[in-house]
mmCIF file of C-alpha atoms in Angstrom:
data_model
loop_
_atom_site.group_PDB
_atom_site.id
_atom_site.type_symbol
_atom_site.label_atom_id
_atom_site.label_comp_id
_atom_site.label_asym_id
_atom_site.label_seq_id
_atom_site.Cartn_x
_atom_site.Cartn_y
_atom_site.Cartn_z
ATOM 1 C CA MET A 1 1.527 -12.751 1.008
ATOM 2 C CA LEU A 2 0.654 -9.468 -0.572
ATOM 3 C CA ARG A 3 2.957 -7.516 -2.343
ATOM 4 C CA PHE A 4 3.145 -3.744 -3.773
ATOM 5 C CA THR A 5 5.634 -2.438 -6.611
ATOM 6 C CA GLY A 6 7.792 -0.058 -6.154
ATOM 7 C CA ARG A 7 10.401 1.715 -8.120
ATOM 8 C CA LEU A 8 14.198 2.791 -7.567
ATOM 9 C CA ILE A 9 15.504 5.917 -9.194
ATOM 10 C CA ARG A 10 19.001 7.201 -9.709
ATOM 11 C CA SER A 11 19.364 10.563 -8.548
ATOM 12 C CA GLY A 12 22.868 11.844 -7.929
ATOM 13 C CA GLY A 13 24.504 9.886 -4.958
ATOM 14 C CA TRP A 14 21.452 8.825 -4.071
ATOM 15 C CA TRP A 15 18.626 5.997 -4.962
ATOM 16 C CA ALA A 16 15.309 7.600 -4.521
ATOM 17 C CA VAL A 17 12.641 4.830 -3.715
ATOM 18 C CA GLU A 18 8.674 4.975 -4.402
ATOM 19 C CA VAL A 19 5.770 2.579 -3.447
ATOM 20 C CA PRO A 20 2.971 5.212 -4.861
ATOM 21 C CA LEU A 21 0.039 2.847 -3.791
ATOM 22 C CA LEU A 22 0.719 2.860 -0.559
ATOM 23 C CA GLY A 23 2.158 6.630 -0.608
ATOM 24 C CA ILE A 24 5.712 5.535 -0.150
ATOM 25 C CA TYR A 25 8.961 8.040 -0.798
ATOM 26 C CA THR A 26 12.015 7.789 0.679
ATOM 27 C CA GLN A 27 15.719 7.530 -0.495
ATOM 28 C CA GLY A 28 19.035 5.677 0.493
ATOM 29 C CA ARG A 29 22.839 6.114 -0.389
ATOM 30 C CA THR A 30 23.046 2.263 -2.076
ATOM 31 C CA LYS A 31 20.497 0.390 -3.177
ATOM 32 C CA LYS A 32 20.749 -1.605 0.114
ATOM 33 C CA ASP A 33 20.457 1.537 1.964
ATOM 34 C CA ALA A 34 17.111 2.194 0.071
ATOM 35 C CA TYR A 35 15.534 -1.104 0.417
ATOM 36 C CA ALA A 36 16.049 -0.939 3.838
ATOM 37 C CA MET A 37 14.570 2.664 4.304
ATOM 38 C CA VAL A 38 11.163 1.735 2.096
ATOM 39 C CA ALA A 39 10.909 -1.342 4.450
ATOM 40 C CA ASP A 40 11.387 0.774 7.444
ATOM 41 C CA ALA A 41 8.754 3.186 6.315
ATOM 42 C CA VAL A 42 5.971 0.876 5.355
ATOM 43 C CA GLU A 43 6.794 -0.473 8.776
ATOM 44 C CA CYS A 44 6.726 2.976 10.701
ATOM 45 C CA LEU A 45 3.509 3.891 8.443
ATOM 46 C CA VAL A 46 1.649 0.701 9.362
ATOM 47 C CA ASN A 47 2.705 1.062 12.790
ATOM 48 C CA ARG A 48 1.875 -2.315 14.307
ATOM 49 C CA LYS A 49 3.493 -4.355 16.946
ATOM 50 C CA GLY A 50 5.288 -6.946 15.201
ATOM 51 C CA PHE A 51 4.443 -5.982 11.335
ATOM 52 C CA LYS A 52 7.464 -6.674 8.997
ATOM 53 C CA VAL A 53 7.825 -6.163 5.480
ATOM 54 C CA GLN A 54 10.102 -7.830 3.008
ATOM 55 C CA VAL A 55 11.635 -6.144 0.199
ATOM 56 C CA PHE A 56 12.066 -8.400 -3.272
ATOM 57 C CA PRO A 57 14.429 -6.985 -5.687
ATOM 58 C CA GLY A 58 13.253 -7.258 -9.196
ATOM 59 C CA ASP A 59 14.202 -6.790 -12.570
ATOM 60 C CA SER A 60 16.021 -3.210 -13.771
ATOM 61 C CA ASN A 61 14.887 -1.032 -11.221
ATOM 62 C CA TYR A 62 11.283 -2.349 -9.951
ATOM 63 C CA PHE A 63 10.748 -4.200 -6.743
ATOM 64 C CA GLU A 64 8.289 -5.604 -4.852
ATOM 65 C CA VAL A 65 7.705 -4.801 -0.900
ATOM 66 C CA GLY A 66 5.139 -7.231 0.982
ATOM 67 C CA SER A 67 4.115 -9.064 3.869
ATOM 68 C CA ASP A 68 2.670 -12.226 4.857
ATOM 69 C CA THR A 69 0.725 -9.958 7.625
ATOM 70 C CA VAL A 70 -1.960 -8.819 5.023
ATOM 71 C CA ALA A 71 -4.592 -6.952 7.099
ATOM 72 C CA PRO A 72 -2.493 -3.855 8.012
ATOM 73 C CA LEU A 73 -0.852 -3.717 4.714
ATOM 74 C CA VAL A 74 -4.585 -3.774 2.837
ATOM 75 C CA ALA A 75 -5.705 -1.189 5.529
ATOM 76 C CA ARG A 76 -2.584 1.413 4.709
ATOM 77 C CA PHE A 77 -3.338 0.941 1.083
ATOM 78 C CA LEU A 78 -7.150 1.871 1.529
ATOM 79 C CA GLN A 79 -6.302 4.536 4.102
ATOM 80 C CA HIS A 80 -3.700 6.145 1.579
ATOM 81 C CA GLN A 81 -6.064 5.751 -1.514
ATOM 82 C CA ARG A 82 -9.089 7.489 0.579
ATOM 83 C CA HIS A 83 -6.588 10.224 1.496
ATOM 84 C CA GLN A 84 -5.733 10.630 -2.043
ATOM 85 C CA ALA A 85 -9.415 10.673 -3.492
ATOM 86 C CA GLY A 86 -10.162 13.704 -0.615
ATOM 87 C CA LEU A 87 -12.931 11.403 0.960
ATOM 88 C CA THR A 88 -14.158 10.818 4.444
ATOM 89 C CA LEU A 89 -15.122 7.422 6.312
ATOM 90 C CA VAL A 90 -18.568 8.796 5.658
ATOM 91 C CA GLU A 91 -18.064 9.600 2.052
ATOM 92 C CA VAL A 92 -16.865 6.429 1.238
ATOM 93 C CA ALA A 93 -19.733 4.434 3.180
ATOM 94 C CA ARG A 94 -22.316 6.501 1.278
ATOM 95 C CA ARG A 95 -20.705 5.463 -1.904
ATOM 96 C CA LEU A 96 -20.742 1.770 -0.997
ATOM 97 C CA GLY A 97 -24.600 1.909 -0.320
ATOM 98 C CA SER A 98 -24.160 1.877 3.508
ATOM 99 C CA ALA A 99 -25.155 4.414 5.855
ATOM 100 C CA SER A 100 -22.562 3.407 8.553
ATOM 101 C CA PRO A 101 -19.145 4.044 7.937
ATOM 102 C CA ASN A 102 -18.082 1.393 10.575
ATOM 103 C CA ALA A 103 -18.052 -1.538 7.915
ATOM 104 C CA TYR A 104 -15.598 0.183 6.072
ATOM 105 C CA ALA A 105 -13.517 1.634 8.865
ATOM 106 C CA ARG A 106 -12.884 -1.943 10.049
ATOM 107 C CA TYR A 107 -10.906 -2.759 6.710
ATOM 108 C CA GLU A 108 -8.814 0.494 7.396
ATOM 109 C CA GLN A 109 -8.477 -0.206 10.793
ATOM 110 C CA GLY A 110 -6.814 -3.744 9.516
ATOM 111 C CA ARG A 111 -9.610 -5.532 11.662
ATOM 112 C CA CYS A 112 -10.679 -7.659 8.735
ATOM 113 C CA VAL A 113 -9.391 -8.128 5.208
ATOM 114 C CA PRO A 114 -11.698 -7.741 2.198
ATOM 115 C CA SER A 115 -11.992 -10.590 -0.208
ATOM 116 C CA MET A 116 -10.509 -9.728 -3.736
ATOM 117 C CA SER A 117 -14.271 -8.957 -5.073
ATOM 118 C CA LYS A 118 -14.745 -6.690 -2.228
ATOM 119 C CA LEU A 119 -11.311 -5.167 -2.566
ATOM 120 C CA SER A 120 -12.057 -4.692 -6.417
ATOM 121 C CA LYS A 121 -15.265 -2.542 -5.465
ATOM 122 C CA LEU A 122 -13.813 -0.420 -2.580
ATOM 123 C CA ILE A 123 -10.757 0.271 -5.429
ATOM 124 C CA SER A 124 -13.502 1.404 -7.744
ATOM 125 C CA VAL A 125 -15.332 3.414 -5.062
ATOM 126 C CA LEU A 126 -11.938 5.144 -3.899
ATOM 127 C CA ASN A 127 -10.974 5.842 -7.402
ATOM 128 C CA ASP A 128 -14.091 7.097 -9.274
ATOM 129 C CA GLY A 129 -14.487 3.698 -10.756
ATOM 130 C CA ARG A 130 -10.570 3.813 -11.825
ATOM 131 C CA GLY A 131 -9.054 0.657 -10.938
ATOM 132 C CA VAL A 132 -5.658 -0.392 -9.953
ATOM 133 C CA VAL A 133 -4.156 -3.503 -11.434
ATOM 134 C CA ILE A 134 -3.687 -6.202 -9.099
ATOM 135 C CA GLU A 135 -2.056 -9.099 -9.856
ATOM 136 C CA MET A 136 -2.894 -12.462 -8.370
ATOM 137 C CA PRO A 137 0.356 -14.472 -7.290
ATOM 138 C CA ARG A 138 0.880 -17.454 -9.094
ATOM 139 C CA SER A 139 0.738 -20.866 -7.408
#
């Protein structure tokens, strides 16, 4: 299962919810509603038939959202990171040392899942060498 960390923030009578690495921001009247809204937002943005996420409440106002279906979630993450960096598929391919954007595009389309070392390289290329913390689940 792949999970991304999110945060709840009390704002008046609402709970604002954010999962910055996926570019998801929403809200709900209660924590339960906010969790339902963030799950719906992820599922809608991924837009794959049968794709479902789970929300895992954590300590304080942090939680995790994840799915056993890894490829579409990695695809959403990479798409968001590329858009945040203002890069085209061609520019990412060039940074990866490839003449064709097709190999990288397969990751963003969810047709294949990068290994952890490949994902680390992709993140580095998308973020000008700045990393993203990826925590491996404990066995």
